[in-house]
Coordinates of C-alpha atoms and ligand atoms in Angstrom, one line a residue:
M1 CA 56.7 1.9 -15.4
S2 CA 59.5 -0.4 -14.5
M3 CA 60.5 -1.3 -11.0
T4 CA 63.7 0.7 -11.2
E5 CA 61.9 4.1 -11.8
P6 CA 61.1 5.6 -8.4
V7 CA 57.4 6.2 -7.8
I8 CA 57.0 9.6 -6.0
I9 CA 53.6 10.9 -4.9
D10 CA 53.3 14.1 -2.8
G11 CA 57.1 14.0 -2.4
V12 CA 56.9 10.5 -0.8
D13 CA 59.1 7.8 -2.4
L14 CA 56.8 4.7 -2.8
S15 CA 59.3 2.5 -4.5
A16 CA 60.1 -0.8 -3.0
P17 CA 62.3 -0.1 0.1
A18 CA 65.8 -1.5 0.3
P19 CA 66.0 -4.8 2.1
G20 CA 65.4 -4.4 5.8
R21 CA 64.0 -0.9 5.5
V22 CA 60.4 0.3 5.5
L23 CA 58.3 2.9 3.6
P24 CA 58.9 6.6 4.6
P25 CA 56.8 7.9 7.5
R26 CA 54.7 10.2 5.2
A27 CA 53.5 7.1 3.2
Y28 CA 51.3 6.6 6.3
T29 CA 50.0 10.1 6.7
S30 CA 49.8 11.8 3.2
P31 CA 46.2 12.3 1.9
A32 CA 47.6 12.2 -1.7
V33 CA 49.2 8.9 -1.1
Y34 CA 46.0 7.6 0.4
E35 CA 44.0 8.8 -2.6
A36 CA 46.4 7.1 -5.0
E37 CA 46.2 3.8 -3.0
L38 CA 42.4 3.8 -3.3
E39 CA 42.9 3.9 -7.1
R40 CA 45.9 1.8 -7.6
I41 CA 45.5 -0.8 -4.8
F42 CA 41.9 -1.1 -3.6
A43 CA 40.2 -0.6 -7.0
R44 CA 42.5 -3.2 -8.6
S45 CA 42.6 -5.9 -6.0
W46 CA 40.4 -8.8 -4.8
V47 CA 38.9 -7.4 -1.6
H48 CA 37.0 -9.3 1.1
V49 CA 33.4 -8.0 1.2
A50 CA 31.1 -10.5 2.9
D51 CA 30.8 -14.0 4.5
T52 CA 28.7 -16.9 3.2
T53 CA 27.3 -17.4 6.7
D54 CA 25.3 -14.2 6.1
L55 CA 24.2 -15.3 2.6
R56 CA 22.4 -18.6 3.2
S57 CA 19.0 -18.0 1.6
P58 CA 17.9 -16.3 -1.6
G59 CA 17.6 -12.6 -1.0
D60 CA 20.1 -12.5 1.8
F61 CA 22.4 -9.5 1.2
V62 CA 25.4 -7.8 2.8
T63 CA 26.6 -4.3 2.0
G64 CA 30.3 -3.4 2.1
S65 CA 32.9 -1.4 0.3
I66 CA 36.0 -1.8 -1.8
G67 CA 38.0 1.3 -0.8
T68 CA 35.3 3.9 -1.1
T69 CA 33.2 2.1 -3.7
P70 CA 30.0 0.8 -2.1
V71 CA 29.0 -2.8 -3.1
V72 CA 26.2 -5.1 -2.2
V73 CA 26.6 -8.9 -2.2
V74 CA 23.4 -10.9 -2.7
R75 CA 22.4 -14.6 -2.8
G76 CA 20.2 -14.8 -5.9
H77 CA 17.1 -16.9 -6.3
D78 CA 19.2 -19.2 -8.5
G79 CA 21.5 -19.8 -5.6
E80 CA 24.4 -17.8 -7.0
I81 CA 26.3 -15.2 -4.9
R82 CA 26.8 -12.0 -6.8
T83 CA 28.3 -8.6 -6.1
F84 CA 27.0 -5.4 -7.5
L85 CA 27.9 -1.7 -7.3
N86 CA 25.6 -0.5 -4.5
A87 CA 24.2 2.3 -6.7
C88 CA 20.9 2.7 -8.4
R89 CA 21.2 3.1 -12.2
H90 CA 18.6 5.9 -12.1
R91 CA 20.5 8.6 -10.1
G92 CA 22.9 6.7 -7.9
T93 CA 21.2 6.0 -4.6
T94 CA 22.4 3.0 -2.7
V95 CA 19.9 0.2 -3.2
A96 CA 20.7 -1.5 0.2
E97 CA 22.1 -0.6 3.6
G98 CA 23.4 -2.9 6.3
S99 CA 22.5 -6.5 5.8
G100 CA 19.4 -8.7 5.8
N101 CA 17.0 -10.3 3.3
C102 CA 15.6 -8.2 0.5
G103 CA 12.9 -10.6 -0.5
K104 CA 12.4 -10.9 -4.3
S105 CA 14.1 -7.6 -5.2
L106 CA 16.4 -4.8 -4.1
D107 CA 14.3 -1.7 -4.2
C108 CA 15.7 1.8 -4.4
P109 CA 14.1 4.0 -1.8
Y110 CA 14.3 7.2 -3.9
H111 CA 12.0 6.6 -6.9
A112 CA 11.3 2.9 -6.3
W113 CA 13.2 1.3 -9.2
S114 CA 13.6 -2.4 -8.3
Y115 CA 16.2 -4.9 -9.2
A116 CA 15.9 -8.7 -9.2
T117 CA 18.4 -10.6 -7.0
D118 CA 20.4 -11.3 -10.2
G119 CA 20.7 -7.6 -10.8
R120 CA 18.1 -7.1 -13.6
L121 CA 16.1 -4.0 -13.5
I122 CA 12.5 -5.2 -13.2
G123 CA 10.5 -2.2 -12.0
V124 CA 10.4 1.4 -13.1
P125 CA 7.5 3.7 -12.1
D126 CA 6.3 5.9 -15.0
R127 CA 8.4 3.8 -17.3
E128 CA 7.0 5.6 -20.5
E129 CA 8.9 8.7 -19.4
F130 CA 12.3 7.1 -20.0
S131 CA 13.7 7.1 -23.6
C132 CA 16.9 5.1 -22.7
D133 CA 17.1 1.4 -23.1
L134 CA 16.0 0.3 -19.6
S135 CA 16.8 -3.4 -20.4
T136 CA 20.5 -2.5 -20.2
M137 CA 20.2 -0.7 -16.8
G138 CA 20.5 -3.5 -14.3
L139 CA 22.9 -3.2 -11.3
V140 CA 26.5 -3.1 -12.4
T141 CA 28.0 -6.6 -11.7
V142 CA 31.4 -6.9 -10.0
R143 CA 33.7 -9.9 -10.2
T144 CA 33.1 -12.2 -7.3
G145 CA 35.1 -15.0 -5.7
V146 CA 34.1 -17.4 -2.9
L147 CA 36.4 -19.1 -0.5
A148 CA 33.9 -20.2 2.2
P149 CA 33.2 -18.6 4.5
M150 CA 34.6 -15.6 2.7
V151 CA 33.4 -13.7 -0.3
F152 CA 35.7 -11.4 -2.2
A153 CA 35.1 -8.9 -5.0
C154 CA 37.2 -7.1 -7.5
L155 CA 36.4 -3.9 -9.4
D156 CA 39.1 -4.4 -12.1
A157 CA 38.3 -6.6 -15.1
G158 CA 42.0 -6.7 -15.8
A159 CA 43.1 -8.0 -12.4
P160 CA 44.3 -11.6 -12.1
T161 CA 41.8 -14.4 -11.4
F162 CA 40.5 -14.9 -7.9
E163 CA 42.3 -18.3 -7.8
D164 CA 45.6 -16.7 -8.7
W165 CA 45.1 -14.0 -6.1
I166 CA 44.4 -16.3 -3.1
G167 CA 47.1 -18.9 -4.1
A168 CA 47.4 -21.7 -1.5
W169 CA 44.4 -20.8 0.7
P170 CA 41.9 -23.2 -0.8
P171 CA 43.6 -26.5 0.2
L172 CA 44.4 -25.0 3.7
M173 CA 40.8 -24.0 4.2
K174 CA 39.6 -27.4 3.0
L175 CA 41.8 -29.0 5.6
G176 CA 40.3 -26.8 8.3
R177 CA 36.7 -27.5 6.9
T178 CA 36.0 -23.8 7.0
D179 CA 33.0 -24.2 4.7
E180 CA 31.2 -26.1 7.5
M181 CA 32.0 -23.6 10.2
Q182 CA 29.4 -21.4 11.9
F183 CA 29.8 -17.7 12.6
L184 CA 30.7 -17.1 16.2
F185 CA 31.1 -13.4 16.8
E186 CA 32.2 -10.0 15.4
Y187 CA 33.9 -7.0 16.8
T188 CA 34.4 -3.7 14.9
Y189 CA 36.6 -0.9 16.0
D190 CA 37.2 2.6 14.6
V191 CA 40.9 3.4 14.9
D192 CA 42.9 6.6 14.1
V193 CA 45.6 4.9 12.1
N194 CA 46.7 4.4 8.5
W195 CA 45.5 1.1 7.0
K196 CA 49.1 0.0 6.3
V197 CA 50.1 0.4 9.9
Y198 CA 47.4 -1.9 11.0
V199 CA 48.2 -4.5 8.3
E200 CA 51.8 -4.4 9.2
N201 CA 51.0 -5.0 12.8
G202 CA 49.2 -8.1 11.7
L203 CA 52.1 -9.4 9.7
E204 CA 54.7 -9.7 12.5
G205 CA 55.1 -11.8 15.6
Y206 CA 57.9 -9.5 17.0
H207 CA 55.5 -7.4 19.1
V208 CA 53.5 -10.3 20.6
R209 CA 55.6 -10.9 23.7
F210 CA 55.7 -7.2 24.5
V211 CA 52.2 -6.1 23.7
H212 CA 50.1 -9.2 24.5
D213 CA 49.7 -11.3 27.6
M214 CA 50.5 -15.0 27.9
L215 CA 47.0 -16.2 27.0
N216 CA 47.4 -14.7 23.5
D217 CA 51.0 -15.7 23.0
F218 CA 49.9 -19.1 21.8
V219 CA 52.4 -19.9 19.1
E220 CA 56.2 -20.4 18.9
T221 CA 57.5 -17.4 16.9
K222 CA 61.1 -18.5 16.7
T223 CA 60.4 -21.8 14.8
A224 CA 57.7 -20.2 12.5
R225 CA 58.1 -20.5 8.7
H226 CA 57.1 -17.8 6.2
F227 CA 55.8 -18.4 2.7
F228 CA 55.3 -15.8 0.0
E229 CA 53.1 -15.6 -3.1
E230 CA 52.4 -12.9 -5.6
H231 CA 49.4 -11.5 -3.7
A232 CA 49.5 -13.3 -0.3
N233 CA 51.9 -14.5 2.4
Y234 CA 51.7 -16.8 5.4
T235 CA 53.4 -17.7 8.6
H236 CA 53.0 -21.3 9.7
A237 CA 53.7 -21.7 13.4
F238 CA 53.5 -24.4 16.0
V239 CA 50.8 -23.9 18.6
K240 CA 52.3 -24.1 22.1
P241 CA 51.4 -27.4 24.0
E242 CA 49.7 -25.5 26.8
Y243 CA 47.3 -23.9 24.3
V244 CA 46.5 -27.3 22.7
A245 CA 45.7 -28.6 26.1
M246 CA 43.4 -25.7 26.9
A247 CA 41.4 -25.6 23.7
P248 CA 41.6 -29.0 22.0
P249 CA 41.9 -28.9 18.2
A250 CA 39.1 -30.1 16.0
P251 CA 38.9 -33.9 16.1
H252 CA 39.0 -34.3 12.3
L253 CA 42.5 -32.8 11.9
M254 CA 45.3 -35.1 11.3
E255 CA 48.0 -35.3 13.9
G256 CA 50.5 -32.9 12.2
D257 CA 47.8 -30.3 11.5
R258 CA 46.6 -30.1 15.1
L259 CA 49.7 -28.3 16.0
F260 CA 49.8 -25.5 13.4
A261 CA 48.3 -22.1 13.2
R262 CA 48.4 -20.3 9.8
F263 CA 48.6 -16.5 9.9
G264 CA 48.0 -15.1 6.5
H265 CA 47.7 -11.9 4.5
V266 CA 45.7 -11.5 1.4
F267 CA 46.7 -8.3 -0.3
P268 CA 45.7 -5.6 0.4
N269 CA 43.7 -5.6 3.7
L270 CA 42.8 -9.0 4.9
I271 CA 44.5 -11.0 7.7
P272 CA 43.0 -14.5 7.9
V273 CA 44.1 -16.8 10.7
L274 CA 43.5 -20.5 10.5
S275 CA 44.2 -22.3 13.8
P276 CA 43.5 -25.9 14.7
D277 CA 40.1 -25.1 16.3
E278 CA 38.9 -22.0 14.5
F279 CA 39.1 -19.6 11.6
S280 CA 39.1 -15.8 12.1
Y281 CA 40.0 -12.7 10.2
L282 CA 40.8 -9.1 10.6
R283 CA 39.8 -6.8 7.8
I284 CA 41.2 -3.4 7.7
D285 CA 38.8 -1.0 5.9
P286 CA 40.4 2.3 4.9
I287 CA 38.2 5.3 5.9
G288 CA 40.7 8.1 5.5
P289 CA 44.5 8.7 5.4
E290 CA 44.7 8.1 9.1
K291 CA 41.5 6.3 9.8
I292 CA 40.3 2.7 9.6
R293 CA 37.4 0.5 10.6
L294 CA 38.7 -2.8 11.8
V295 CA 36.3 -5.8 11.4
A296 CA 37.2 -8.9 13.4
R297 CA 35.1 -12.1 12.9
S298 CA 35.5 -15.6 14.2
F299 CA 34.1 -19.0 12.9
A300 CA 34.4 -22.5 14.3
L301 CA 32.9 -26.0 13.9
S302 CA 31.2 -25.7 17.3
S303 CA 30.3 -22.8 19.6
E304 CA 32.3 -24.5 22.4
F305 CA 34.8 -22.1 24.0
R306 CA 33.0 -19.2 22.4
E307 CA 33.3 -16.9 25.5
L308 CA 37.0 -17.7 25.9
R309 CA 37.6 -16.8 22.3
E310 CA 35.5 -13.7 22.4
D311 CA 37.3 -12.3 25.4
S312 CA 40.7 -13.1 24.0
V313 CA 40.0 -11.6 20.6
D314 CA 38.7 -8.4 22.0
R315 CA 41.6 -8.1 24.5
T316 CA 44.2 -8.8 21.8
N317 CA 42.7 -6.3 19.4
K318 CA 42.6 -3.6 22.1
Q319 CA 46.2 -4.2 22.9
D320 CA 47.1 -3.9 19.2
I321 CA 45.0 -0.8 18.8
A322 CA 46.8 0.9 21.7
A323 CA 50.1 0.0 20.2
V324 CA 49.4 1.1 16.6
S325 CA 47.7 4.4 17.7
R326 CA 51.1 5.3 19.2
V327 CA 52.8 4.2 15.9
Q328 CA 50.6 6.6 14.0
R329 CA 51.3 9.5 16.3
G330 CA 55.0 9.0 16.0
L331 CA 54.9 8.7 12.2
R332 CA 53.6 12.3 12.1
A333 CA 56.9 13.5 13.4
R334 CA 58.5 15.9 10.9
G335 CA 62.0 14.9 9.8
L336 CA 61.7 11.3 11.0
P337 CA 63.8 9.1 8.7
R338 CA 62.4 5.8 7.4
G339 CA 62.5 2.9 9.8
A340 CA 63.5 -0.8 9.6
H341 CA 62.1 -4.3 9.8
A342 CA 63.5 -7.4 11.4
S343 CA 64.8 -9.9 8.8
F344 CA 62.9 -13.0 10.1
L345 CA 60.3 -11.9 12.6
E346 CA 59.0 -9.1 10.4
T347 CA 59.9 -10.4 7.0
R348 CA 56.3 -10.3 5.8
I349 CA 56.3 -6.6 6.3
G350 CA 59.0 -6.4 3.6
H351 CA 56.9 -8.6 1.3
F352 CA 53.8 -6.5 1.9
E353 CA 55.6 -3.3 1.2
R354 CA 57.0 -4.7 -2.1
M355 CA 53.3 -5.6 -3.0
V356 CA 52.4 -2.0 -2.2
A357 CA 55.3 -0.6 -4.2
R358 CA 54.4 -2.8 -7.2
A359 CA 50.8 -1.7 -7.1
M360 CA 51.7 1.9 -6.9
A361 CA 54.0 1.4 -9.9
G362 CA 51.1 0.1 -11.9
G363 CA 51.3 -3.6 -10.9
T364 CA 53.4 -4.6 -13.8
Y365 CA 56.3 -6.6 -12.3
S366 CA 56.5 -9.9 -10.5
L367 CA 57.6 -10.5 -7.0
S368 CA 59.0 -13.9 -7.9
H369 CA 62.2 -13.1 -6.0
D370 CA 60.1 -13.9 -2.9
G371 CA 58.8 -17.2 -4.2
P372 CA 56.3 -18.4 -5.2
I373 CA 56.6 -21.6 -3.3
T374 CA 54.4 -24.5 -4.3
F375 CA 51.9 -26.0 -1.9
E376 CA 53.7 -29.3 -2.1
K377 CA 57.0 -27.7 -1.2
R378 CA 55.2 -25.7 1.5
M379 CA 53.7 -28.8 3.0
S380 CA 57.0 -30.7 2.9
E381 CA 58.8 -27.8 4.6
V382 CA 56.3 -27.6 7.4
A383 CA 56.2 -31.3 7.9
Ligands
LIG401 S1 17.8 7.0 -7.7 FE1 17.0 5.0 -7.5 S2 15.0 5.2 -8.3 FE2 15.8 7.2 -8.4
LIG402 FE1 49.2 -8.1 18.0

C-alpha cells in the first residue's frame, strides 16, 4: 500500500494526518483499530521487555509481553540473554510467571515438560508416548536486542535490525554510563486510557507548566531541540540551573553534557529519559482499547537522592494520569472533529503519528522527510 492511499479501519482514517493535525478521536477508542495495532504495530516492532539489572545470573528470568504475546527473557547458563515465547510446546501453558531465578530449567507446571535456559526441551515425562520429533520442540526463540539496562524483543523476522531501530541511543547511553547503573525503583499504574494518548503525553513539553509543579519543571522547553529518526525521536533540552544545583550531575560527565536532558521515544511504546544524573523510562503496555499498564523505572550510578527522585516520579506520573484520563473521556465525544498539535512544542506527536500511520499502512514507506539526522550533526547542533 502506498502512503497516498488512505488506511481506513472501522471507519477511522489512519492515514498520516495533515501537518499540524492529529489522528481522529475514534483512533483512540475503536476496538477494531486497537486489534489492528496489535498486529501491525506491536507484533512488528522492537518492544522493551526487561532490564539487565534483573538478569544478572544464569537462570534469572523476567516475563513480559509484546502486545498480547507473552514472552519470557532468560539469562542462559552460557551468559546469553534470550527471549522466548512464554508458551509450552506441549499445549501452550506459560512456562514462567513474574520474575526470579528458574535454576537449571524452566519447568512447565501442567505436565512437567522442562526447558534448558537456552530453550532446548530437556525433559518430557512418559516420553515414549509422543510420536513427534521432540528434539525440535524447544521454546520458540524471539529476536532479542540489549541496550543496557534495557532488553528489547521483536516478534517479526522481517523487521529492521535492533541497531537500526534504536538509532542514536547507543552513544548517548554510553555517555551516560547506563550499563553501570543500578536499579533504583519502579512504579506501575493501571490507567483507563488508550496507549497512544499516554505516549503522546510523553512526547510534548507543552503541558508541563500547566500540569506539573515547579519541582518537575526542570528543563527549558523553549530552547529544546528535536531530532527524528525512522523509529525514534528525541528532545534535547537544557536542565535549569536551579535543578543542577539541587541534584548535582554525575561527576564523569563532560561540562556540556551536564546540562542536558534527553527525552526520547522508541516506537511504539517506550519513553526513555536520560538526564545528567539518572536514566529512567516509561513503558506503556496496551491492555485494551482504552486501558494501559504504565511501568515507570529509574536507574542511577548511586542511590543518592533516591527518595527525592521516587517522590517526584510518582507525583509527576499521577499528575499526567489525571490529565490523560480526562483526554480519554473527552475523546469519546461523538462528533468531535480531529484536533491539532503545536508545531514546535508538540512536533514529536506529529512524528509519532506518522510512524503509526506508516505501520498501519504496512510499514512500507520511509519517514525521511523528518530526517534522519546523523549523530555528528545532532551533537554539533546541540553544542
Ligand atoms: S502444557 Fe506444558 S507440559 Fe503440558
Ligand atoms: Fe507530564
